[in-house]
Every structure is written in C-alpha cells, then in structure tokens.
Amino acid sequence: MNAEIIAIGDELLIGQVIDTNSGWIGKELNLVGIDVNRSHNVRDRRQEILKTLSESFSRVDLVLMTGGLGPTKDDITKHTLCEYFESDLQMNEDVLGRIRAFFEGRGIKLLEGNIQQAMLPSKCRVVENLLGTASGMWFEKDGKHLISMPGVPHEMKGMMEKVILPELKRKFTGHEILHRTILTFGIGESMLAHKIENWENDITDQGIKLAYLPAPGMVRLRLTIHGSNREEMSNLLQKAETAVLPIIRDYIYGYDDQTLGQIVGQLLKANASSLSLAESCTGGYISHLITSVAGSSSYFRGSIVPYLVEIKAKTGMAHQETLDRFGAVSEETAKEMALGIRELTGSTFSISTTGIAGPDGGTEDNPVGTIWVGIAGPDGVRATRHTFGKNRERNIQMAAQAALFSLRKEIIDTFAQD
Amino acid sequence: MNAEIIAIGDELLIGQVIDTNSGWIGKELNLVGIDVNRSHNVRDRRQEILKTLSESFSRVDLVLMTGGLGPTKDDITKHTLCEYFESDLQMNEDVLGRIRAFFEGRGIKLLEGNIQQAMLPSKCRVVENLLGTASGMWFEKDGKHLISMPGVPHEMKGMMEKVILPELKRKFTGHEILHRTILTFGIGESMLAHKIENWENDITDQGIKLAYLPAPGMVRLRLTIHGSNREEMSNLLQKAETAVLPIIRDYIYGYDDQTLGQIVGQLLKANASSLSLAESCTGGYISHLITSVAGSSSYFRGSIVPYLVEIKAKTGMAHQETLDRFGAVSEETAKEMALGIRELTGSTFSISTTGIAGPDGGTEDNPVGTIWVGIAGPDGVRATRHTFGKNRERNIQMAAQAALFSLRKEIIDTFAQD
C-alpha cells in the first residue's frame, strides 16, 4: 500500500513554520506497513489543493492531508474538499455539542468562527478531535481514501493514534516494512562507509537497503527491508546488526529513535546512579536534553549554569585562583567545575562544559569553538578539549552531544570494572 | 517568478529526518522576490526524482533541489541529473584539489568515495561548497534552471548565501513580496480573530493577506502583500500594523522572526540590566533559550536547576522550612527561588519555575501541568500559577514562553515607572 501526504499552508512554503507533521505521519504509516511515496507542501489556495490532490490520486489510493481547518478566515481546506468530493456542508450537532463543551470547560466564550467549525461535509465520516475544535474528515470514493486533519501537531497526532492508524492497519495489511537504525558518534560518513564496505555489500545482497544519515557529530545507519514475512525480515536485520558490531563497536551508542539523553538516563537508572551538571558554554542545553526525558527526576539532581566568570567562583564551581591562573576556558577549570557540582549535589557522575560558543569572544589560544568537557565519577575526573567551528548553535549542539557520549562511556567503564 | 523545491531522501518520508531545508529555502527565495509554488519530499529513487523534476518544470522555470550528494552508496542525485540533462561525468580537477585540501586540513585520510565527489556533470556550472565536499550543480536548459545542493543544512545554507541567492536576485527581479508578522501571546486564535475582525476586513480590501499561525501559547499574525512598488507596499503594511496596535496592544510582544529570548535580551541590554534563573520543572530550557542568543553573556549571569527537592535547599534557592510547610510546588517556593538566585548572582531580574511537567507526579492539589513562575526585580517579587496539560514537552515549552513573556512585561514596567 502506498500513500502520499499533503500539508497545506503558505507558512510552510515561506519557511515561517517547519512542517514536522508530514515526517511524523510518514513514520507512523511505515509502522503499519504503508509506504509514503511523496509528500508535498502546498499553498492554501483552492486551485493548488485541487491540483495536488488529483495528481496524488493518480499515483496512490490513500492521501493524508493536514492543515487549513482552523476557525479563522485563512482556512479553506473544508470548502475545497467539498468541491472535490461534490459534497455540501451540514451542521453536525454532535460536533457542535463537543465544541460548546470544549469552550465551556475552559471558561472561554464561544464565537461564530467556532460554530462554523461544526459545519461539516455530508459525504465524509467525521473523525473526532479530542484536543481541539477542528474535526478530521475521512472521504472515500471509488476505492480512494482522503483523510484531512488539522495542522496543529498535537491535535493531528491525537486523531492519528486514536482513530486513523488503527483503522488503516485493519484496512490495508499484507506488505511489511521494517527499519533498524544504528546510531554512531565520532566517525565521519566517508570513513564509516569505508570501514563497513564489505558488510554493506553483504547486506545489500540480502535485500537490505542501507542509508547514511549524518547529523552534527553523528551518522545514523538506517537498514530497511521489505517483504511479507515479518519474522524472517526481523531475523535478517538482527543478523546484519550483529555482523557490523565488531567492526564499529566503539562508535555505536544506540539504536532507532533513542536520544543520548534517554540512553544516558537508562544507564544511570540501571546502575542506581545520579547525575549533575555544571554547564557554562552549553548554557543549560544539556540539562534540557536530560530533563526532556520523562522520569529524569529519579536520576537527575540538578545543574548550575555559571555563565558569568564570577558566578563560577561564587557558586563554588571553580576557585578564583584557578580562574586567574589558567582562565575560565581551561582543563583545570573544567575539572574543578565537574568536581564542584558533583560534591555539591552528591551525584554519582557529573559533566562540566566551559568554552567559547561564539560567534565572538575567541582569543589566539582559545579560538571560537574551543570547548572543554569535564566528566567526574567514582573513578576520578578528566577533561577533553574539543575544537568545533564558528556557528554558535552548532557548537552548543556538538558540545552537548560530545559530553553525553563521553558520559555514556564513563558510566559503562565504571560499572564494567566492578 | 515562481519556483519549486524538491528535497530528496527516504529519511524524510519515513520521518527519520525532518526537512528543515525546504522551509529555509522558501523564506530566502521570498526575500529576493521569488514565490515558492510547492515543495516536495521524494525518495532517493531515480524514477521518482525524474518524474517530480519534469512535473515541476511543467509548472515553473526554477527548481531548487537538496540532498542525495554524499560520498556514500545511497546517493543517486548526481547520476539522475546527468540522465535528465543528457550530460556525462568528468573529473573536475579544481574540485578534487579543494576536497584534498579539505581532508588534509582536518588530518583525515582521503577515501575513494570522496574522490568520486569530484566527478561532476560536464553540462552544469559547479557551485563551490566551502563547508563540505559535495559540490552544488547549476543546470540551465531552454530557460529552465535546476540548482542541486547537498542536504546537510549548513553546507546548503553556505552555498545559498554566498552564490545562489545573490545570483537569483540579479537574474530574476521585478515582482516584490513583503511580509510582516505580529507576534501575540496569551490570547487564543478564535478570540483574536473576533477582536480584529473589522481591521482584518479593512486590510483585506487593501490587498493585504492575513494568516493566523498558532504555536504553543501564541498566535502569529502574518501580513503579506504583493506588488511592484516596494515603498508603497511597505507603507501599507506599516499602516496596517499601526492600526491594529490599539486593539491588541497587551498581547503583542514582538515582530517577524524575533524570539522571546532575543526580545528579553534586547530589553535587558537597553536597560543595562542582567538576568539569572532558578529553573526547576523547565530543567534548563529557559537558560537554553536565553543563551542561544549571541551576545547573551553581556546580560545573563547564570542559573541553577535545582531539580531534586533537596538541591533547592542546598543551593539556597529555598528554605527547608518553606519546602516542608508549603511544598516544592507553591507560590512561596517560587518566590523564594526567584529571590534566592537574584541575590546569589546579583542580577537585576530573575525568573523561577517550579511545577510538575509530567507525565507522572501529579497530586490532587497540583495535577500534572501545574507550574508556578516567579519573577523578581527591583520592584519586588511575584509568582503566577499556570495550569497546562499532560504533555511534558509542551508543558516545558509553555512554561518557558509564559515566563519570558512575564519577564518582558516586568522589565518594561520597571523602567516605565522611573
């Protein structure tokens, strides 16, 4: 089964809003065995929507659409779909009741625009929106399916998870697609490809497709297999994964959609350990990556972001003498910060960062992009100097990922020795 | 002038990588007066690329393409473009020299895959990549332009900014497009539409298109105008902006692409003030938003993320007695945290957050989504209770935005009184 995705909205084409919906929908469709052929961003113009829709239906039988269902004047999807499916709009009393209840529950006045949202095409099946006021619409005609959903991500996701995906799975089964992604850190794409060349040839012969997906500091290797026997396919992927492990073991840190924040969290939990951070140049970003994970309060004690040099001394993250003698961006300061926060919070492990994120502030000894990462744990403390580029955002990201990758290794090594 | 964008890669369609390139390209093309008609994500299959390309060229004369140019086996864009434009591949010695220098400069071994990247179509103009090894390619045939760029965002952006955008601007001028976006916070889309209904009708009559772009806690109003007289268009936008101000003044916090982190930063700088943070439930996210802004070290002193309750007392962010009596999630604790970090760092203003981000940990009095935000400044301290939803990520975002919005108001009020 193949599908296409159409995301509607001028804001997507002028880059004011990044379309994250289409990617999410693609991923979920894949999990129920539906392949996404293409996805499109189109303007909220009647003619553009109609054209894209009929083009997509010339290629596939299932189209998922997001956007253009809000209560305001710039939304035209509903009227356009009525035209395409030759339907009229009727007041849906059930939906109106839900919209009323939605506003009453929040103590907000119901407005004309919201009432209009209950006017729905008579020829579609209405998909309930539990998280907002724009209903989903499922049209079916001559074996072609069109599912229209609101563009607000959490409303769209709620609808997909509760109603649409389970039903698509029931309706369209047979062909299976499996993916497995191997996450690597600290090796470039070319060198990685060179190391695993023979393995890549072997798995290609077995019908496994390999893709390299680079991101700051890391390369993800995605393995994809198509077929009808899920167990057999899963075994082939498992074999491929096992075969590559000895070749690039030192670079692999996880699998599939795991983040370094989650991986480190699981390791800390499994080893009844805790973490604290003294983040200078990363400015709270590592704390954010750690605390984005649900349940992180069971292993994360806290952090200090001593952004100003004086605050480093004032919070006990570094001695004034060390700062004077070696400077804030130095191995000594990085180590003291890691030790300082570890002692203050009593955590098992700690990370520190200190450096120059840029774009300004570099010196001859420490050009922009110089970042020290310290790691302290039961086995002592060490610090590593990194030299990244000139882009502030990228430097913060790279330093955070490098720090979490080092911490992962430190936790594993610490408990392997015991 | 109209253009289309094609982003290539299976990873985009299965949602493993979110395509941020197309949005960025759309925004930049708009700024030089080129309208993006549609954008597409397609698989890295020869046939799919060829079909999408000829369809796009049936609608527009300019197509920008990203992705599929890496050194590894999964990249096929180059060969497909040769087929489409009936070109062969030739070794480009200049490019080979640059690739060699790129690897030598980094002390990495040059591999066969990298050498192959210097094999380029003879019929295209090569666009130099200063940040990587995959060259851009600019094809021109019968008045149709195809520009192919690597998918790595910073490499693509470097090429666009240095070569492609200036040249497109020279080649295709005439029609102008202007946008102005008004950023509002704390008012829902329906209520906002209701309040500005008359204004919206007025500006529509003047040829200004209005779009509502909701995001967590905020709605952006985008005004768009097309024409040929830039000054006249700019005046019309200015007039529209001035006219809406008295109607929704309290909700407007900024314009265009400003972030609350930037806006707060500018206000602090303009008033020679500084900031510190005591973030509990937001876990470092506000610090990250503040420190993402270049130059933030001139007003940001630092923060403490006392995630564990004991760390709140240990770092002096709250008294043990207050925690025992009122609990960690309380007005009293929020106020003490704001005062505590302000005193420790000596900053002009401070923010505190304490609450239950979820998905677990709620109580009857403080269900998941309960978050206190404290603000301290020269005029004293206050705390506000927010009740968000059950989604952890969203709660962290909403709390951070609400905190920065309150801080903005506090800074403005403080200095207005003087």
Tab-separated table of C-alpha atoms in Angstrom, chain A:
chain	number	residue	atom	x	y	z
A	1	MET	CA	0.000	0.000	0.000
A	2	ASN	CA	1.311	3.436	-0.961
A	3	ALA	CA	0.258	6.817	0.340
A	4	GLU	CA	1.047	10.472	-0.210
A	5	ILE	CA	0.931	13.339	2.255
A	6	ILE	CA	-0.196	16.897	1.545
A	7	ALA	CA	0.473	19.628	4.089
A	8	ILE	CA	-1.392	22.864	3.392
A	9	GLY	CA	-0.300	26.356	4.329
A	10	ASP	CA	1.559	29.333	2.902
A	11	GLU	CA	3.500	29.475	6.169
A	12	LEU	CA	5.212	26.180	5.236
A	13	LEU	CA	6.364	27.456	1.850
A	14	ILE	CA	7.762	30.713	3.138
A	15	GLY	CA	9.517	28.871	5.950
A	16	GLN	CA	7.685	30.521	8.804
A	17	VAL	CA	6.582	27.164	10.135
A	18	ILE	CA	8.557	23.984	9.589
A	19	ASP	CA	6.361	21.066	8.541
A	20	THR	CA	7.049	18.388	11.151
A	21	ASN	CA	3.658	16.744	10.620
A	22	SER	CA	4.479	15.041	7.325
A	23	GLY	CA	7.566	13.336	8.722
A	24	TRP	CA	5.689	12.112	11.779
A	25	ILE	CA	2.824	10.787	9.655
A	26	GLY	CA	5.295	9.054	7.338
A	27	LYS	CA	6.947	7.321	10.256
A	28	GLU	CA	3.647	6.116	11.720
A	29	LEU	CA	2.323	4.915	8.362
A	30	ASN	CA	5.511	2.928	7.862
A	31	LEU	CA	4.961	1.153	11.146
A	32	VAL	CA	1.613	-0.177	9.916
A	33	GLY	CA	3.130	-1.253	6.576
A	34	ILE	CA	2.148	1.739	4.421
A	35	ASP	CA	4.885	3.277	2.288
A	36	VAL	CA	4.906	7.023	1.686
A	37	ASN	CA	5.621	7.749	-1.922
A	38	ARG	CA	5.949	11.535	-1.807
A	39	SER	CA	4.935	14.381	0.425
A	40	HIS	CA	4.012	17.881	-0.667
A	41	ASN	CA	3.684	21.291	0.876
A	42	VAL	CA	1.141	23.424	-0.977
A	43	ARG	CA	-0.293	26.897	-0.538
A	44	ASP	CA	-3.727	27.418	0.922
A	45	ARG	CA	-5.242	28.195	-2.479
A	46	ARG	CA	-8.243	26.265	-3.777
A	47	GLN	CA	-6.723	25.588	-7.186
A	48	GLU	CA	-3.389	24.365	-5.793
A	49	ILE	CA	-5.072	21.979	-3.373
A	50	LEU	CA	-7.353	20.556	-6.075
A	51	LYS	CA	-4.464	20.023	-8.497
A	52	THR	CA	-2.167	18.373	-5.985
A	53	LEU	CA	-4.989	16.154	-4.774
A	54	SER	CA	-5.860	14.806	-8.218
A	55	GLU	CA	-2.186	14.306	-9.059
A	56	SER	CA	-1.650	12.345	-5.862
A	57	PHE	CA	-4.727	10.208	-6.513
A	58	SER	CA	-3.359	9.408	-9.961
A	59	ARG	CA	-0.438	7.695	-8.195
A	60	VAL	CA	-1.851	6.285	-4.934
A	61	ASP	CA	-5.149	5.336	-3.289
A	62	LEU	CA	-4.527	6.951	0.086
A	63	VAL	CA	-3.826	10.619	0.766
A	64	LEU	CA	-3.392	12.164	4.195
A	65	MET	CA	-3.761	15.903	4.452
A	66	THR	CA	-3.022	18.330	7.272
A	67	GLY	CA	-3.751	21.998	7.802
A	68	GLY	CA	-6.250	24.600	6.816
A	69	LEU	CA	-9.066	23.726	9.245
A	70	GLY	CA	-8.835	26.495	11.853
A	71	PRO	CA	-11.619	28.855	12.919
A	72	THR	CA	-10.246	31.854	11.047
A	73	LYS	CA	-10.663	33.229	7.571
A	74	ASP	CA	-7.467	31.959	6.071
A	75	ASP	CA	-8.613	28.353	6.142
A	76	ILE	CA	-10.125	26.895	3.001
A	77	THR	CA	-9.464	23.168	3.043
A	78	LYS	CA	-13.004	22.211	4.061
A	79	HIS	CA	-14.679	24.082	1.216
A	80	THR	CA	-12.175	22.781	-1.300
A	81	LEU	CA	-12.720	19.180	-0.228
A	82	CYS	CA	-16.471	19.660	-0.558
A	83	GLU	CA	-15.881	20.773	-4.112
A	84	TYR	CA	-13.588	17.844	-4.903
A	85	PHE	CA	-15.940	15.244	-3.432
A	86	GLU	CA	-19.117	17.031	-4.596
A	87	SER	CA	-20.486	17.351	-1.100
A	88	ASP	CA	-22.370	20.083	0.759
A	89	LEU	CA	-21.790	21.325	4.306
A	90	GLN	CA	-24.225	20.470	7.081
A	91	MET	CA	-24.368	21.453	10.717
A	92	ASN	CA	-23.167	18.472	12.758
A	93	GLU	CA	-24.983	18.718	16.111
A	94	ASP	CA	-22.722	16.172	17.864
A	95	VAL	CA	-19.649	18.150	16.892
A	96	LEU	CA	-21.312	21.428	17.863
A	97	GLY	CA	-22.075	19.955	21.280
A	98	ARG	CA	-18.421	18.948	21.722
A	99	ILE	CA	-17.197	22.378	20.637
A	100	ARG	CA	-19.556	24.049	23.128
A	101	ALA	CA	-18.351	21.744	25.905
A	102	PHE	CA	-14.710	22.413	24.924
A	103	PHE	CA	-15.131	26.182	25.351
A	104	GLU	CA	-17.301	25.948	28.470
A	105	GLY	CA	-14.740	23.677	30.120
A	106	ARG	CA	-12.125	26.386	29.607
A	107	GLY	CA	-14.437	29.258	30.557
A	108	ILE	CA	-13.941	30.910	27.153
A	109	LYS	CA	-16.737	32.490	25.105
A	110	LEU	CA	-17.906	30.559	22.042
A	111	LEU	CA	-17.558	32.629	18.871
A	112	GLU	CA	-19.144	32.462	15.432
A	113	GLY	CA	-15.917	31.099	13.933
A	114	ASN	CA	-16.041	28.132	16.289
A	115	ILE	CA	-19.680	27.388	15.478
A	116	GLN	CA	-18.738	27.294	11.804
A	117	GLN	CA	-16.275	24.517	12.618
A	118	ALA	CA	-19.286	22.243	13.225
A	119	MET	CA	-20.439	22.749	9.607
A	120	LEU	CA	-19.019	19.620	8.006
A	121	PRO	CA	-19.261	17.865	4.618
A	122	SER	CA	-22.212	15.494	4.496
A	123	LYS	CA	-20.273	12.955	2.426
A	124	CYS	CA	-17.402	12.405	4.861
A	125	ARG	CA	-17.016	10.442	8.022
A	126	VAL	CA	-16.154	12.832	10.854
A	127	VAL	CA	-13.070	11.977	12.921
A	128	GLU	CA	-13.412	13.280	16.449
A	129	ASN	CA	-10.826	15.772	17.727
A	130	LEU	CA	-10.428	15.309	21.487
A	131	LEU	CA	-7.832	18.057	21.778
A	132	GLY	CA	-9.301	20.900	19.748
A	133	THR	CA	-12.264	22.144	17.764
A	134	ALA	CA	-11.373	21.274	14.142
A	135	SER	CA	-12.748	17.856	13.200
A	136	GLY	CA	-10.981	15.369	10.981
A	137	MET	CA	-12.695	14.262	7.771
A	138	TRP	CA	-12.396	10.869	6.097
A	139	PHE	CA	-13.656	10.749	2.499
A	140	GLU	CA	-13.917	7.539	0.480
A	141	LYS	CA	-14.804	7.401	-3.210
A	142	ASP	CA	-14.136	4.688	-5.795
A	143	GLY	CA	-11.600	2.988	-3.530
A	144	LYS	CA	-9.660	6.236	-2.934
A	145	HIS	CA	-9.266	7.478	0.630
A	146	LEU	CA	-8.660	11.064	1.679
A	147	ILE	CA	-8.117	11.852	5.336
A	148	SER	CA	-7.998	15.517	6.306
A	149	MET	CA	-6.662	16.542	9.721
A	150	PRO	CA	-5.916	19.827	11.497
A	151	GLY	CA	-2.382	21.199	11.238
A	152	VAL	CA	-1.838	21.684	14.984
A	153	PRO	CA	0.588	18.831	15.683
A	154	HIS	CA	-0.810	17.507	18.944
A	155	GLU	CA	-4.376	17.542	17.632
A	156	MET	CA	-3.335	15.715	14.460
A	157	LYS	CA	-1.337	13.158	16.468
A	158	GLY	CA	-4.230	12.521	18.848
A	159	MET	CA	-6.520	11.742	15.892
A	160	MET	CA	-3.968	9.543	14.159
A	161	GLU	CA	-3.190	7.484	17.231
A	162	LYS	CA	-6.738	7.036	18.450
A	163	VAL	CA	-8.699	6.502	15.244
A	164	ILE	CA	-6.846	6.674	11.949
A	165	LEU	CA	-3.810	4.435	12.395
A	166	PRO	CA	-5.693	1.514	13.982
A	167	GLU	CA	-8.232	1.669	11.170
A	168	LEU	CA	-5.642	1.947	8.384
A	169	LYS	CA	-3.902	-1.061	9.856
A	170	ARG	CA	-7.130	-3.058	9.748
A	171	LYS	CA	-7.965	-1.979	6.206
A	172	PHE	CA	-4.606	-2.235	4.447
A	173	THR	CA	-2.360	-5.064	5.525
A	174	GLY	CA	-0.090	-7.599	3.852
A	175	HIS	CA	3.131	-5.855	2.868
A	176	GLU	CA	5.552	-5.269	5.709
A	177	ILE	CA	8.394	-2.753	6.069
A	178	LEU	CA	10.949	-2.984	8.833
A	179	HIS	CA	13.639	-0.471	9.746
A	180	ARG	CA	16.529	-0.658	12.132
A	181	THR	CA	18.783	2.322	12.738
A	182	ILE	CA	22.259	2.089	14.218
A	183	LEU	CA	23.409	5.312	15.868
A	184	THR	CA	27.114	6.164	15.644
A	185	PHE	CA	29.105	9.047	17.064
A	186	GLY	CA	32.609	10.357	16.439
A	187	ILE	CA	33.280	8.979	12.951
A	188	GLY	CA	32.702	10.769	9.638
A	189	GLU	CA	30.441	9.459	6.907
A	190	SER	CA	33.263	8.649	4.446
A	191	MET	CA	35.404	6.788	6.981
A	192	LEU	CA	32.391	4.880	8.248
A	193	ALA	CA	31.433	3.873	4.693
A	194	HIS	CA	34.998	2.725	4.093
A	195	LYS	CA	35.117	0.594	7.246
A	196	ILE	CA	31.818	-1.168	6.594
A	197	GLU	CA	32.098	-1.552	2.826
A	198	ASN	CA	32.175	-5.354	2.788
A	199	TRP	CA	29.359	-5.621	5.277
A	200	GLU	CA	27.316	-3.191	3.200
A	201	ASN	CA	27.786	-5.340	0.094
A	202	ASP	CA	26.723	-8.447	2.020
A	203	ILE	CA	23.515	-6.985	3.382
A	204	THR	CA	22.619	-5.396	0.041
A	205	ASP	CA	22.755	-8.902	-1.454
A	206	GLN	CA	20.253	-9.977	1.197
A	207	GLY	CA	17.782	-7.300	0.146
A	208	ILE	CA	18.579	-4.828	2.931
A	209	LYS	CA	18.851	-1.203	1.872
A	210	LEU	CA	21.362	0.955	3.757
A	211	ALA	CA	21.229	4.742	4.146
A	212	TYR	CA	23.668	7.109	5.846
A	213	LEU	CA	22.045	9.963	7.768
A	214	PRO	CA	24.562	12.497	9.058
A	215	ALA	CA	23.777	14.958	11.879
A	216	PRO	CA	26.109	17.152	13.968
A	217	GLY	CA	28.807	14.776	15.277
A	218	MET	CA	26.947	11.617	14.353
A	219	VAL	CA	25.954	9.380	11.496
A	220	ARG	CA	22.879	7.182	11.650
A	221	LEU	CA	22.869	3.991	9.593
A	222	ARG	CA	19.357	3.056	8.550
A	223	LEU	CA	18.653	-0.510	7.416
A	224	THR	CA	15.379	-1.130	5.579
A	225	ILE	CA	13.829	-4.383	4.447
A	226	HIS	CA	10.572	-5.043	2.592
A	227	GLY	CA	8.682	-8.334	2.440
A	228	SER	CA	5.742	-10.322	3.711
A	229	ASN	CA	7.262	-12.481	6.443
A	230	ARG	CA	7.857	-10.259	9.421
A	231	GLU	CA	9.789	-12.833	11.405
A	232	GLU	CA	12.154	-13.681	8.580
A	233	MET	CA	12.760	-9.990	7.858
A	234	SER	CA	13.387	-9.280	11.520
A	235	ASN	CA	15.931	-12.130	11.671
A	236	LEU	CA	17.801	-10.773	8.650
A	237	LEU	CA	18.006	-7.324	10.238
A	238	GLN	CA	19.154	-8.842	13.508
A	239	LYS	CA	21.895	-10.784	11.712
A	240	ALA	CA	23.065	-7.669	9.880
A	241	GLU	CA	23.178	-5.723	13.119
A	242	THR	CA	25.208	-8.418	14.857
A	243	ALA	CA	27.642	-8.628	11.950
A	244	VAL	CA	28.518	-4.930	11.954
A	245	LEU	CA	29.029	-4.692	15.706
A	246	PRO	CA	32.665	-5.927	15.839
A	247	ILE	CA	33.658	-3.533	13.027
A	248	ILE	CA	32.403	-0.275	14.567
A	249	ARG	CA	31.660	-1.147	18.188
A	250	ASP	CA	33.425	1.903	19.632
A	251	TYR	CA	31.256	4.303	17.677
A	252	ILE	CA	27.823	2.772	18.270
A	253	TYR	CA	25.874	4.395	21.090
A	254	GLY	CA	22.303	3.330	20.470
A	255	TYR	CA	19.557	2.248	18.127
A	256	ASP	CA	16.481	3.623	16.365
A	257	ASP	CA	14.957	6.779	17.851
A	258	GLN	CA	16.903	6.767	21.089
A	259	THR	CA	18.422	10.091	22.088
A	260	LEU	CA	21.655	10.374	24.050
A	261	GLY	CA	19.537	11.892	26.844
A	262	GLN	CA	17.455	8.729	27.024
A	263	ILE	CA	20.413	6.375	26.708
A	264	VAL	CA	22.337	8.081	29.482
A	265	GLY	CA	19.160	8.129	31.589
A	266	GLN	CA	18.660	4.390	31.177
A	267	LEU	CA	22.282	3.688	32.099
A	268	LEU	CA	22.069	5.856	35.203
A	269	LYS	CA	18.826	4.181	36.264
A	270	ALA	CA	20.149	0.674	35.622
A	271	ASN	CA	23.187	1.393	37.774
A	272	ALA	CA	21.304	3.265	40.518
A	273	SER	CA	23.387	6.326	39.753
A	274	SER	CA	22.692	10.022	39.576
A	275	LEU	CA	23.893	12.993	37.540
A	276	SER	CA	24.554	16.699	37.945
A	277	LEU	CA	25.884	19.306	35.536
A	278	ALA	CA	27.967	22.485	35.583
A	279	GLU	CA	27.284	23.965	32.166
A	280	SER	CA	28.930	27.142	31.102
A	281	CYS	CA	29.127	27.487	27.321
A	282	THR	CA	26.318	24.993	26.663
A	283	GLY	CA	24.069	27.312	28.693
A	284	GLY	CA	21.540	24.802	30.014
A	285	TYR	CA	21.164	22.790	26.834
A	286	ILE	CA	22.482	19.525	28.305
A	287	SER	CA	20.159	19.978	31.297
A	288	HIS	CA	17.318	20.418	28.827
A	289	LEU	CA	18.262	17.241	26.919
A	290	ILE	CA	18.378	15.292	30.188
A	291	THR	CA	15.161	16.708	31.677
A	292	SER	CA	13.199	16.326	28.431
A	293	VAL	CA	13.091	12.630	29.267
A	294	ALA	CA	10.086	11.598	31.359
A	295	GLY	CA	11.191	10.162	34.693
A	296	SER	CA	14.518	12.027	34.710
A	297	SER	CA	13.814	13.327	38.222
A	298	SER	CA	14.778	9.868	39.515
A	299	TYR	CA	18.440	10.313	38.454
A	300	PHE	CA	18.987	13.992	37.668
A	301	ARG	CA	19.866	16.072	40.725
A	302	GLY	CA	20.346	19.435	39.130
A	303	SER	CA	22.738	21.781	37.474
A	304	ILE	CA	24.409	25.139	37.714
A	305	VAL	CA	24.921	27.340	34.684
A	306	PRO	CA	27.659	29.728	35.884
A	307	TYR	CA	27.604	31.852	32.756
A	308	LEU	CA	29.453	34.840	34.118
A	309	VAL	CA	33.007	34.079	35.234
A	310	GLU	CA	32.395	35.476	38.724
A	311	ILE	CA	29.458	33.129	39.186
A	312	LYS	CA	31.803	30.184	38.639
A	313	ALA	CA	33.689	31.173	41.805
A	314	LYS	CA	30.623	32.358	43.699
A	315	THR	CA	28.785	29.054	43.303
A	316	GLY	CA	31.890	27.090	44.207
A	317	MET	CA	32.219	25.682	40.703
A	318	ALA	CA	35.832	26.892	40.399
A	319	HIS	CA	38.427	28.532	42.657
A	320	GLN	CA	39.226	32.157	41.925
A	321	GLU	CA	42.899	31.166	41.873
A	322	THR	CA	42.316	28.571	39.153
A	323	LEU	CA	40.350	31.053	37.071
A	324	ASP	CA	43.088	33.680	37.459
A	325	ARG	CA	45.913	31.292	36.706
A	326	PHE	CA	44.503	29.079	33.942
A	327	GLY	CA	41.478	31.030	32.709
A	328	ALA	CA	37.819	30.049	32.555
A	329	VAL	CA	38.392	28.047	29.354
A	330	SER	CA	40.941	25.514	30.562
A	331	GLU	CA	41.362	21.898	31.543
A	332	GLU	CA	41.793	22.884	35.190
A	333	THR	CA	38.568	24.905	35.322
A	334	ALA	CA	36.620	22.165	33.519
A	335	LYS	CA	37.829	19.611	36.040
A	336	GLU	CA	37.078	21.817	39.046
A	337	MET	CA	33.583	22.506	37.756
A	338	ALA	CA	32.851	18.812	37.308
A	339	LEU	CA	34.181	18.035	40.778
A	340	GLY	CA	32.432	21.065	42.274
A	341	ILE	CA	28.925	20.217	41.100
A	342	ARG	CA	29.420	16.547	41.932
A	343	GLU	CA	30.327	17.416	45.507
A	344	LEU	CA	27.548	19.988	45.914
A	345	THR	CA	24.807	17.641	44.719
A	346	GLY	CA	26.317	14.365	45.891
A	347	SER	CA	25.696	12.821	42.474
A	348	THR	CA	27.484	9.709	41.162
A	349	PHE	CA	28.532	11.390	37.917
A	350	SER	CA	28.839	14.937	36.683
A	351	ILE	CA	29.555	16.808	33.479
A	352	SER	CA	31.064	20.257	33.028
A	353	THR	CA	31.414	22.434	29.945
A	354	THR	CA	33.400	25.627	29.520
A	355	GLY	CA	34.376	27.256	26.266
A	356	ILE	CA	33.621	29.818	23.612
A	357	ALA	CA	30.387	29.104	21.740
A	358	GLY	CA	30.826	32.155	19.517
A	359	PRO	CA	30.318	33.887	17.207
A	360	ASP	CA	32.582	36.335	19.125
A	361	GLY	CA	34.866	36.105	22.128
A	362	GLY	CA	37.693	33.993	20.739
A	363	THR	CA	41.365	34.519	21.598
A	364	GLU	CA	44.559	33.284	19.993
A	365	ASP	CA	44.900	30.378	22.420
A	366	ASN	CA	41.195	29.657	22.518
A	367	PRO	CA	39.568	30.461	19.187
A	368	VAL	CA	35.777	30.418	18.830
A	369	GLY	CA	34.629	26.814	19.008
A	370	THR	CA	37.109	25.746	21.699
A	371	ILE	CA	35.148	23.822	24.312
A	372	TRP	CA	36.372	21.784	27.290
A	373	VAL	CA	34.151	18.960	28.516
A	374	GLY	CA	34.817	17.550	32.008
A	375	ILE	CA	33.470	14.262	33.353
A	376	ALA	CA	33.695	13.244	37.002
A	377	GLY	CA	32.631	9.966	38.572
A	378	PRO	CA	33.692	7.373	41.132
A	379	ASP	CA	36.901	6.782	39.127
A	380	GLY	CA	38.026	10.416	39.181
A	381	VAL	CA	37.874	13.315	36.802
A	382	ARG	CA	39.103	14.023	33.280
A	383	ALA	CA	38.587	16.763	30.719
A	384	THR	CA	38.739	16.774	26.915
A	385	ARG	CA	39.344	19.708	24.616
A	386	HIS	CA	37.140	19.980	21.533
A	387	THR	CA	37.596	22.323	18.617
A	388	PHE	CA	34.380	22.913	16.751
A	389	GLY	CA	33.506	25.635	14.225
A	390	LYS	CA	32.240	29.189	14.265
A	391	ASN	CA	28.479	28.583	14.394
A	392	ARG	CA	27.106	29.175	17.899
A	393	GLU	CA	24.061	26.926	17.621
A	394	ARG	CA	26.088	24.084	16.149
A	395	ASN	CA	28.853	24.448	18.744
A	396	ILE	CA	26.335	24.189	21.592
A	397	GLN	CA	24.798	21.101	19.974
A	398	MET	CA	28.126	19.419	19.236
A	399	ALA	CA	29.463	20.056	22.744
A	400	ALA	CA	26.291	18.705	24.332
A	401	GLN	CA	26.338	15.541	22.206
A	402	ALA	CA	30.073	15.008	22.811
A	403	ALA	CA	29.560	15.432	26.564
A	404	LEU	CA	26.714	12.917	26.692
A	405	PHE	CA	28.650	10.459	24.535
A	406	SER	CA	31.628	10.685	26.929
A	407	LEU	CA	29.376	10.306	29.942
A	408	ARG	CA	27.840	7.170	28.428
A	409	LYS	CA	31.295	5.641	28.065
A	410	GLU	CA	32.280	6.691	31.586
A	411	ILE	CA	29.210	5.030	33.134
A	412	ILE	CA	29.786	1.823	31.176
A	413	ASP	CA	33.502	1.698	32.063
A	414	THR	CA	32.877	2.464	35.727
A	415	PHE	CA	30.467	-0.396	36.227
A	416	ALA	CA	32.349	-2.806	33.957
A	417	GLN	CA	35.337	-2.606	36.300
A	418	ASP	CA	33.382	-3.549	39.398
